[in-house]
PDB file of C-alpha atoms in Angstrom:
ATOM      1  CA  GLU K   1      12.170 -65.960 -60.278  1.00 45.00           C
ATOM      2  CA  GLU K   2      11.741 -63.547 -63.119  1.00 47.00           C
ATOM      3  CA  THR K   3       7.849 -63.927 -63.027  1.00 50.00           C
ATOM      4  CA  LEU K   4       8.101 -64.267 -59.319  1.00 53.00           C
ATOM      5  CA  THR K   5       9.850 -60.995 -58.808  1.00 66.00           C
ATOM      6  CA  LYS K   6       7.053 -59.764 -61.696  1.00 61.00           C
ATOM      7  CA  THR K   7       4.309 -60.786 -59.365  1.00 63.00           C
ATOM      8  CA  GLU K   8       6.023 -59.740 -55.866  1.00 62.00           C
ATOM      9  CA  GLN K   9       6.188 -56.390 -57.444  1.00 62.00           C
ATOM     10  CA  PHE K  10       2.770 -55.800 -58.767  1.00 61.00           C
ATOM     11  CA  LEU K  11       1.520 -57.152 -55.075  1.00 60.00           C
ATOM     12  CA  GLU K  12       2.737 -54.279 -53.776  1.00 66.00           C
ATOM     13  CA  LYS K  13       2.110 -52.459 -55.883  1.00 64.00           C
ATOM     14  CA  ASN K  14      -1.223 -52.481 -55.615  1.00 67.00           C
ATOM     15  CA  TYR K  15      -1.762 -54.274 -52.132  1.00 62.00           C
ATOM     16  CA  LYS K  16      -3.987 -51.607 -51.177  1.00 65.00           C
ATOM     17  CA  SER K  17      -6.422 -51.440 -53.937  1.00 68.00           C
ATOM     18  CA  LEU K  18      -7.022 -55.099 -53.565  1.00 60.00           C
ATOM     19  CA  LEU K  19      -7.028 -54.979 -50.353  1.00 64.00           C
ATOM     20  CA  ILE K  20     -10.381 -52.727 -50.710  1.00 69.00           C
ATOM     21  CA  ALA K  21     -11.666 -54.419 -53.224  1.00 68.00           C
ATOM     22  CA  LEU K  22     -10.530 -57.897 -51.484  1.00 66.00           C
ATOM     23  CA  GLY K  23     -12.531 -55.999 -48.073  1.00 68.00           C
ATOM     24  CA  THR K  24     -15.386 -55.070 -50.369  1.00 72.00           C
ATOM     25  CA  ILE K  25     -16.419 -58.729 -51.500  1.00 73.00           C
ATOM     26  CA  VAL K  26     -16.472 -60.298 -48.157  1.00 63.00           C
ATOM     27  CA  LEU K  27     -18.798 -56.975 -47.151  1.00 58.00           C
ATOM     28  CA  LEU K  28     -21.403 -57.594 -50.224  1.00 65.00           C
ATOM     29  CA  VAL K  29     -20.975 -61.344 -49.403  1.00 65.00           C
ATOM     30  CA  GLY K  30     -21.419 -60.398 -45.812  1.00 58.00           C
ATOM     31  CA  LEU K  31     -24.540 -58.395 -46.626  1.00 50.00           C
ATOM     32  CA  PHE K  32     -26.886 -60.669 -48.849  1.00 51.00           C
ATOM     33  CA  TRP K  33     -26.738 -63.707 -46.268  1.00 53.00           C
ATOM     34  CA  LEU K  34     -27.935 -61.339 -43.946  1.00 50.00           C
ATOM     35  CA  GLY K  35     -30.426 -59.934 -46.358  1.00 49.00           C
ATOM     36  CA  ARG K  36     -31.705 -63.332 -47.743  1.00 59.00           C
ATOM     37  CA  MET K  37     -31.961 -64.564 -43.273  1.00 58.00           C
ATOM     38  CA  TYR K  38     -33.584 -61.626 -42.588  1.00 49.00           C
ATOM     39  CA  LEU K  39     -36.161 -61.922 -45.752  1.00 55.00           C
ATOM     40  CA  ILE K  40     -36.371 -66.260 -44.071  1.00 63.00           C
ATOM     41  CA  SER K  41     -36.983 -65.258 -40.971  1.00 62.00           C
ATOM     42  CA  LYS K  42     -39.451 -62.322 -42.023  1.00 69.00           C
ATOM     43  CA  ASN K  43     -41.082 -64.896 -44.211  1.00 74.00           C
ATOM     44  CA  ASN K  44     -41.931 -67.586 -41.206  1.00 78.00           C
ATOM     45  CA  GLU K  45     -43.774 -64.321 -39.405  1.00 82.00           C
ATOM     46  CA  ALA K  46     -45.608 -63.511 -41.927  1.00 81.00           C
ATOM     47  CA  GLN K  47     -46.474 -66.734 -42.904  1.00 86.00           C
ATOM     48  CA  ALA K  48     -48.204 -67.235 -39.482  1.00 84.00           C
ATOM     49  CA  GLN K  49     -49.866 -64.259 -39.782  1.00 84.00           C
ATOM     50  CA  MET K  50     -51.195 -66.092 -43.380  1.00 90.00           C
ATOM     51  CA  TYR K  51     -52.475 -68.852 -41.280  1.00 90.00           C
ATOM     52  CA  GLN K  52     -55.524 -67.106 -39.293  1.00 91.00           C
ATOM     53  CA  ALA K  53     -55.942 -64.976 -42.701  1.00 93.00           C
ATOM     54  CA  GLU K  54     -56.488 -68.371 -45.016  1.00 92.00           C
ATOM     55  CA  ARG K  55     -58.784 -69.853 -42.430  1.00 92.00           C
ATOM     56  CA  TYR K  56     -61.316 -66.724 -42.678  1.00 93.00           C
ATOM     57  CA  LEU K  57     -60.595 -67.081 -46.146  1.00 92.00           C
ATOM     58  CA  GLU K  58     -62.213 -70.833 -46.365  1.00 91.00           C
ATOM     59  CA  MET K  59     -64.644 -69.760 -43.965  1.00 92.00           C
ATOM     60  CA  ASP K  60     -65.952 -66.961 -46.593  1.00 90.00           C
ATOM     61  CA  SER K  61     -65.160 -63.913 -43.567  1.00 94.00           C
ATOM     62  CA  LEU K  62     -63.946 -62.243 -46.225  1.00 95.00           C
ATOM     63  CA  ASN K  63     -63.896 -58.808 -44.131  1.00 95.00           C
ATOM     64  CA  LEU K  64     -61.789 -60.333 -41.169  1.00 95.00           C
ATOM     65  CA  ALA K  65     -59.417 -62.036 -43.907  1.00 95.00           C
ATOM     66  CA  LEU K  66     -59.254 -58.907 -45.303  1.00 96.00           C
ATOM     67  CA  TYR K  67     -58.499 -56.468 -41.973  1.00 95.00           C
ATOM     68  CA  GLY K  68     -57.460 -59.092 -39.164  1.00 93.00           C
ATOM     69  CA  ASP K  69     -59.040 -59.791 -36.191  1.00 91.00           C
ATOM     70  CA  GLY K  70     -57.698 -58.289 -33.467  1.00 89.00           C
ATOM     71  CA  ASN K  71     -54.491 -60.618 -33.115  1.00 89.00           C
ATOM     72  CA  TYR K  72     -54.234 -61.598 -36.291  1.00 91.00           C
ATOM     73  CA  LEU K  73     -53.178 -59.628 -39.108  1.00 93.00           C
ATOM     74  CA  GLY K  74     -55.778 -59.597 -42.416  1.00 94.00           C
ATOM     75  CA  PHE K  75     -53.979 -60.351 -45.797  1.00 95.00           C
ATOM     76  CA  ILE K  76     -54.020 -56.449 -46.329  1.00 95.00           C
ATOM     77  CA  ASP K  77     -51.638 -55.383 -43.530  1.00 95.00           C
ATOM     78  CA  ILE K  78     -49.415 -58.750 -44.009  1.00 94.00           C
ATOM     79  CA  SER K  79     -49.147 -57.513 -48.196  1.00 93.00           C
ATOM     80  CA  LYS K  80     -47.814 -54.276 -46.867  1.00 92.00           C
ATOM     81  CA  ASP K  81     -45.940 -54.812 -43.292  1.00 90.00           C
ATOM     82  CA  TYR K  82     -43.949 -57.817 -45.370  1.00 89.00           C
ATOM     83  CA  LYS K  83     -43.796 -56.511 -48.838  1.00 83.00           C
ATOM     84  CA  PHE K  84     -40.514 -58.436 -49.810  1.00 80.00           C
ATOM     85  CA  THR K  85     -41.655 -62.249 -48.867  1.00 87.00           C
ATOM     86  CA  LYS K  86     -43.270 -64.278 -50.692  1.00 89.00           C
ATOM     87  CA  THR K  87     -45.941 -64.550 -47.686  1.00 91.00           C
ATOM     88  CA  GLY K  88     -46.473 -60.729 -48.578  1.00 91.00           C
ATOM     89  CA  ASN K  89     -47.074 -60.840 -52.425  1.00 92.00           C
ATOM     90  CA  LEU K  90     -49.217 -64.073 -51.876  1.00 94.00           C
ATOM     91  CA  ALA K  91     -51.117 -62.057 -49.286  1.00 95.00           C
ATOM     92  CA  VAL K  92     -51.511 -59.325 -52.502  1.00 96.00           C
ATOM     93  CA  TYR K  93     -52.731 -61.872 -54.481  1.00 96.00           C
ATOM     94  CA  SER K  94     -55.940 -63.135 -51.932  1.00 96.00           C
ATOM     95  CA  ALA K  95     -56.544 -59.540 -50.928  1.00 97.00           C
ATOM     96  CA  GLY K  96     -57.424 -58.539 -54.613  1.00 97.00           C
ATOM     97  CA  ILE K  97     -59.249 -61.444 -54.536  1.00 96.00           C
ATOM     98  CA  CYS K  98     -61.674 -61.248 -51.511  1.00 97.00           C
ATOM     99  CA  LEU K  99     -62.086 -57.940 -52.694  1.00 97.00           C
ATOM    100  CA  LEU K 100     -63.566 -59.217 -56.241  1.00 97.00           C
ATOM    101  CA  HIS K 101     -66.070 -61.154 -53.872  1.00 96.00           C
ATOM    102  CA  LEU K 102     -66.710 -58.040 -51.802  1.00 96.00           C
ATOM    103  CA  GLY K 103     -67.932 -55.864 -55.190  1.00 97.00           C
ATOM    104  CA  GLN K 104     -64.600 -53.368 -54.984  1.00 97.00           C
ATOM    105  CA  TYR K 105     -63.727 -53.602 -58.009  1.00 97.00           C
ATOM    106  CA  GLU K 106     -60.980 -50.741 -58.501  1.00 97.00           C
ATOM    107  CA  GLU K 107     -59.364 -51.694 -55.692  1.00 97.00           C
ATOM    108  CA  ALA K 108     -59.029 -55.394 -55.810  1.00 97.00           C
ATOM    109  CA  LEU K 109     -57.348 -53.837 -59.309  1.00 97.00           C
ATOM    110  CA  GLU K 110     -55.316 -52.560 -57.585  1.00 96.00           C
ATOM    111  CA  TYR K 111     -54.183 -55.685 -55.067  1.00 97.00           C
ATOM    112  CA  LEU K 112     -54.029 -57.811 -58.120  1.00 96.00           C
ATOM    113  CA  ASN K 113     -52.072 -55.506 -60.856  1.00 94.00           C
ATOM    114  CA  LYS K 114     -49.779 -54.961 -57.640  1.00 94.00           C
ATOM    115  CA  TYR K 115     -49.228 -58.779 -57.460  1.00 95.00           C
ATOM    116  CA  SER K 116     -45.786 -60.264 -58.145  1.00 91.00           C
ATOM    117  CA  LYS K 117     -46.305 -62.816 -61.308  1.00 88.00           C
ATOM    118  CA  LYS K 118     -43.828 -65.375 -60.332  1.00 83.00           C
ATOM    119  CA  ASP K 119     -46.228 -68.142 -60.473  1.00 86.00           C
ATOM    120  CA  LYS K 120     -47.380 -69.265 -64.112  1.00 89.00           C
ATOM    121  CA  VAL K 121     -51.000 -71.377 -62.834  1.00 91.00           C
ATOM    122  CA  LEU K 122     -51.491 -68.183 -59.615  1.00 93.00           C
ATOM    123  CA  GLY K 123     -49.978 -65.429 -62.211  1.00 95.00           C
ATOM    124  CA  SER K 124     -52.333 -66.172 -64.751  1.00 96.00           C
ATOM    125  CA  LEU K 125     -55.490 -66.429 -62.425  1.00 96.00           C
ATOM    126  CA  ALA K 126     -54.227 -63.087 -60.957  1.00 97.00           C
ATOM    127  CA  ILE K 127     -55.115 -61.372 -64.470  1.00 97.00           C
ATOM    128  CA  GLY K 128     -58.119 -63.643 -64.707  1.00 97.00           C
ATOM    129  CA  ALA K 129     -59.276 -62.132 -62.437  1.00 97.00           C
ATOM    130  CA  SER K 130     -58.493 -59.010 -62.764  1.00 97.00           C
ATOM    131  CA  GLY K 131     -60.653 -60.071 -66.416  1.00 98.00           C
ATOM    132  CA  ASP K 132     -63.768 -60.761 -64.223  1.00 97.00           C
ATOM    133  CA  ALA K 133     -63.292 -57.616 -61.933  1.00 98.00           C
ATOM    134  CA  TYR K 134     -63.584 -55.687 -65.197  1.00 98.00           C
ATOM    135  CA  ILE K 135     -66.459 -57.478 -66.526  1.00 97.00           C
ATOM    136  CA  GLU K 136     -68.532 -56.044 -63.100  1.00 97.00           C
ATOM    137  CA  MET K 137     -67.257 -52.854 -64.256  1.00 97.00           C
ATOM    138  CA  GLY K 138     -68.920 -53.371 -67.318  1.00 96.00           C
ATOM    139  CA  GLU K 139     -65.387 -52.106 -69.458  1.00 97.00           C
ATOM    140  CA  THR K 140     -66.204 -55.672 -71.790  1.00 96.00           C
ATOM    141  CA  ASP K 141     -63.222 -55.484 -73.657  1.00 96.00           C
ATOM    142  CA  LYS K 142     -60.509 -55.220 -70.904  1.00 97.00           C
ATOM    143  CA  GLY K 143     -62.401 -57.821 -69.530  1.00 97.00           C
ATOM    144  CA  ILE K 144     -61.790 -60.055 -72.418  1.00 97.00           C
ATOM    145  CA  SER K 145     -58.685 -59.303 -73.416  1.00 97.00           C
ATOM    146  CA  LYS K 146     -57.678 -59.879 -69.512  1.00 97.00           C
ATOM    147  CA  TYR K 147     -59.368 -63.263 -70.526  1.00 97.00           C
ATOM    148  CA  LEU K 148     -57.250 -64.284 -73.635  1.00 97.00           C
ATOM    149  CA  GLU K 149     -53.432 -62.908 -71.701  1.00 97.00           C
ATOM    150  CA  ALA K 150     -54.349 -65.234 -68.200  1.00 97.00           C
ATOM    151  CA  ALA K 151     -54.409 -67.821 -71.624  1.00 96.00           C
ATOM    152  CA  GLU K 152     -51.546 -67.026 -73.388  1.00 95.00           C
ATOM    153  CA  TYR K 153     -49.475 -66.233 -69.458  1.00 95.00           C
ATOM    154  CA  ALA K 154     -50.668 -69.880 -68.260  1.00 90.00           C
ATOM    155  CA  ASP K 155     -49.293 -72.025 -71.211  1.00 88.00           C
ATOM    156  CA  ASN K 156     -51.201 -75.190 -69.831  1.00 93.00           C
ATOM    157  CA  SER K 157     -54.420 -77.317 -70.073  1.00 92.00           C
ATOM    158  CA  PHE K 158     -56.270 -76.721 -67.885  1.00 93.00           C
ATOM    159  CA  ASN K 159     -56.600 -72.807 -66.367  1.00 94.00           C
ATOM    160  CA  THR K 160     -56.007 -72.173 -70.261  1.00 96.00           C
ATOM    161  CA  PRO K 161     -59.049 -73.746 -72.009  1.00 96.00           C
ATOM    162  CA  LEU K 162     -60.733 -72.348 -68.584  1.00 96.00           C
ATOM    163  CA  PHE K 163     -60.346 -68.104 -70.026  1.00 97.00           C
ATOM    164  CA  LEU K 164     -60.116 -68.830 -72.840  1.00 97.00           C
ATOM    165  CA  MET K 165     -63.796 -70.298 -72.509  1.00 97.00           C
ATOM    166  CA  LYS K 166     -64.501 -67.063 -70.459  1.00 97.00           C
ATOM    167  CA  ALA K 167     -63.119 -65.180 -73.369  1.00 97.00           C
ATOM    168  CA  ALA K 168     -65.402 -67.182 -75.976  1.00 97.00           C
ATOM    169  CA  GLU K 169     -68.430 -66.592 -73.403  1.00 96.00           C
ATOM    170  CA  ILE K 170     -68.229 -62.905 -73.679  1.00 97.00           C
ATOM    171  CA  TYR K 171     -67.584 -62.155 -77.356  1.00 97.00           C
ATOM    172  CA  GLU K 172     -70.272 -64.541 -77.045  1.00 95.00           C
ATOM    173  CA  LEU K 173     -72.993 -62.564 -74.866  1.00 94.00           C
ATOM    174  CA  GLU K 174     -72.150 -59.696 -77.100  1.00 94.00           C
ATOM    175  CA  GLY K 175     -73.093 -61.347 -80.419  1.00 93.00           C
ATOM    176  CA  ARG K 176     -69.714 -61.366 -81.322  1.00 95.00           C
ATOM    177  CA  TYR K 177     -69.813 -64.043 -82.553  1.00 95.00           C
ATOM    178  CA  ALA K 178     -67.283 -65.319 -85.670  1.00 95.00           C
ATOM    179  CA  ASP K 179     -65.108 -64.389 -82.676  1.00 96.00           C
ATOM    180  CA  ALA K 180     -66.090 -66.665 -80.361  1.00 96.00           C
ATOM    181  CA  MET K 181     -66.828 -69.916 -82.630  1.00 96.00           C
ATOM    182  CA  LYS K 182     -63.387 -68.995 -82.988  1.00 97.00           C
ATOM    183  CA  ILE K 183     -61.686 -69.882 -79.753  1.00 97.00           C
ATOM    184  CA  TYR K 184     -64.047 -73.233 -78.824  1.00 97.00           C
ATOM    185  CA  LEU K 185     -62.518 -74.589 -82.685  1.00 97.00           C
ATOM    186  CA  ARG K 186     -59.503 -73.747 -80.539  1.00 97.00           C
ATOM    187  CA  ILE K 187     -60.622 -75.713 -77.593  1.00 97.00           C
ATOM    188  CA  ARG K 188     -61.382 -78.453 -79.056  1.00 96.00           C
ATOM    189  CA  ASP K 189     -58.651 -78.430 -80.941  1.00 96.00           C
ATOM    190  CA  GLU K 190     -55.898 -77.917 -78.178  1.00 95.00           C
ATOM    191  CA  TYR K 191     -57.456 -78.620 -75.659  1.00 96.00           C
ATOM    192  CA  PRO K 192     -59.882 -81.527 -76.381  1.00 95.00           C
ATOM    193  CA  GLU K 193     -59.579 -83.688 -72.277  1.00 94.00           C
ATOM    194  CA  SER K 194     -59.597 -80.916 -70.785  1.00 95.00           C
ATOM    195  CA  THR K 195     -63.662 -79.999 -69.139  1.00 94.00           C
ATOM    196  CA  GLU K 196     -64.009 -77.286 -71.323  1.00 95.00           C
ATOM    197  CA  GLY K 197     -62.746 -79.552 -73.937  1.00 95.00           C
ATOM    198  CA  THR K 198     -65.187 -82.429 -72.981  1.00 95.00           C
ATOM    199  CA  SER K 199     -68.232 -80.559 -73.827  1.00 95.00           C
ATOM    200  CA  ILE K 200     -67.537 -77.699 -76.461  1.00 96.00           C
ATOM    201  CA  GLU K 201     -69.452 -78.869 -79.075  1.00 96.00           C
ATOM    202  CA  LYS K 202     -72.852 -77.843 -78.113  1.00 96.00           C
ATOM    203  CA  TYR K 203     -71.416 -74.424 -78.211  1.00 96.00           C
ATOM    204  CA  ILE K 204     -69.891 -75.144 -81.123  1.00 96.00           C
ATOM    205  CA  ALA K 205     -73.282 -76.224 -82.082  1.00 96.00           C
ATOM    206  CA  ARG K 206     -75.066 -72.833 -80.618  1.00 95.00           C
ATOM    207  CA  VAL K 207     -72.919 -70.316 -82.029  1.00 95.00           C
ATOM    208  CA  GLU K 208     -73.417 -72.577 -85.947  1.00 93.00           C
ATOM    209  CA  LEU K 209     -76.924 -71.722 -85.772  1.00 92.00           C
ATOM    210  CA  LEU K 210     -77.414 -68.776 -83.609  1.00 91.00           C
ATOM    211  CA  MET K 211     -74.825 -67.397 -86.850  1.00 89.00           C
ATOM    212  CA  ASN K 212     -77.190 -69.403 -89.410  1.00 87.00           C
ATOM    213  CA  CYS K 213     -79.786 -66.735 -88.130  1.00 83.00           C
ATOM    214  CA  LEU K 214     -78.606 -63.967 -88.420  1.00 76.00           C
ATOM    215  CA  LEU K 215     -77.050 -65.063 -92.182  1.00 73.00           C
ATOM    216  CA  TYR K 216     -81.191 -65.238 -92.341  1.00 69.00           C
ATOM    217  CA  THR K 217     -82.425 -62.674 -90.971  1.00 66.00           C
ATOM    218  CA  SER K 218     -80.403 -60.652 -92.237  1.00 57.00           C
ATOM    219  CA  PRO K 219     -82.143 -57.819 -95.270  1.00 57.00           C
ATOM    220  CA  SER K 220     -80.131 -58.829 -98.603  1.00 50.00           C
TER     221      SER K 220
END
């Protein structure tokens, strides 16, 4: 009885505060679910718009994919109008890829950097595409850095050796044979079953030959 009395006294004393706290919790939960339902609805709208843009991308109609056809939005408008949805985020990535293929490298980098990299595979592809843009712009160090970042971000047996290979080939083209060799050996040892790994020995042999030629032709 004494315990019940203390509880009753506490409730009477803090009735308004408890009621406000409970109401706030109910309101927040309600707002959360309303927001969730709203985003689901907007995401469904975005998907309907994206379908046609993706078809244009498959047809290599990059401008229509980017800017739309008057009836359906393109990737750029979808990324703006549905920015808080998964599909809107995917449109950001797709816009970056289209701009990259159109040779608009700075604009491509802007979109690829804005893409929220929640998916490991697409995230690594976005980083790697940034590397492609930098290479095309002549900024090879930044390009290599992005390729290596993409390789580590992916951490799988498909994307990782793909981007390691890209980095190594740029190293080789620049005459940085030791750096290229280090990556080729890593592909051989860690990803022997990958597409790159099955043909890596010829790259290793070529770099060994180039390093030996460099050694013999260097002044004593």
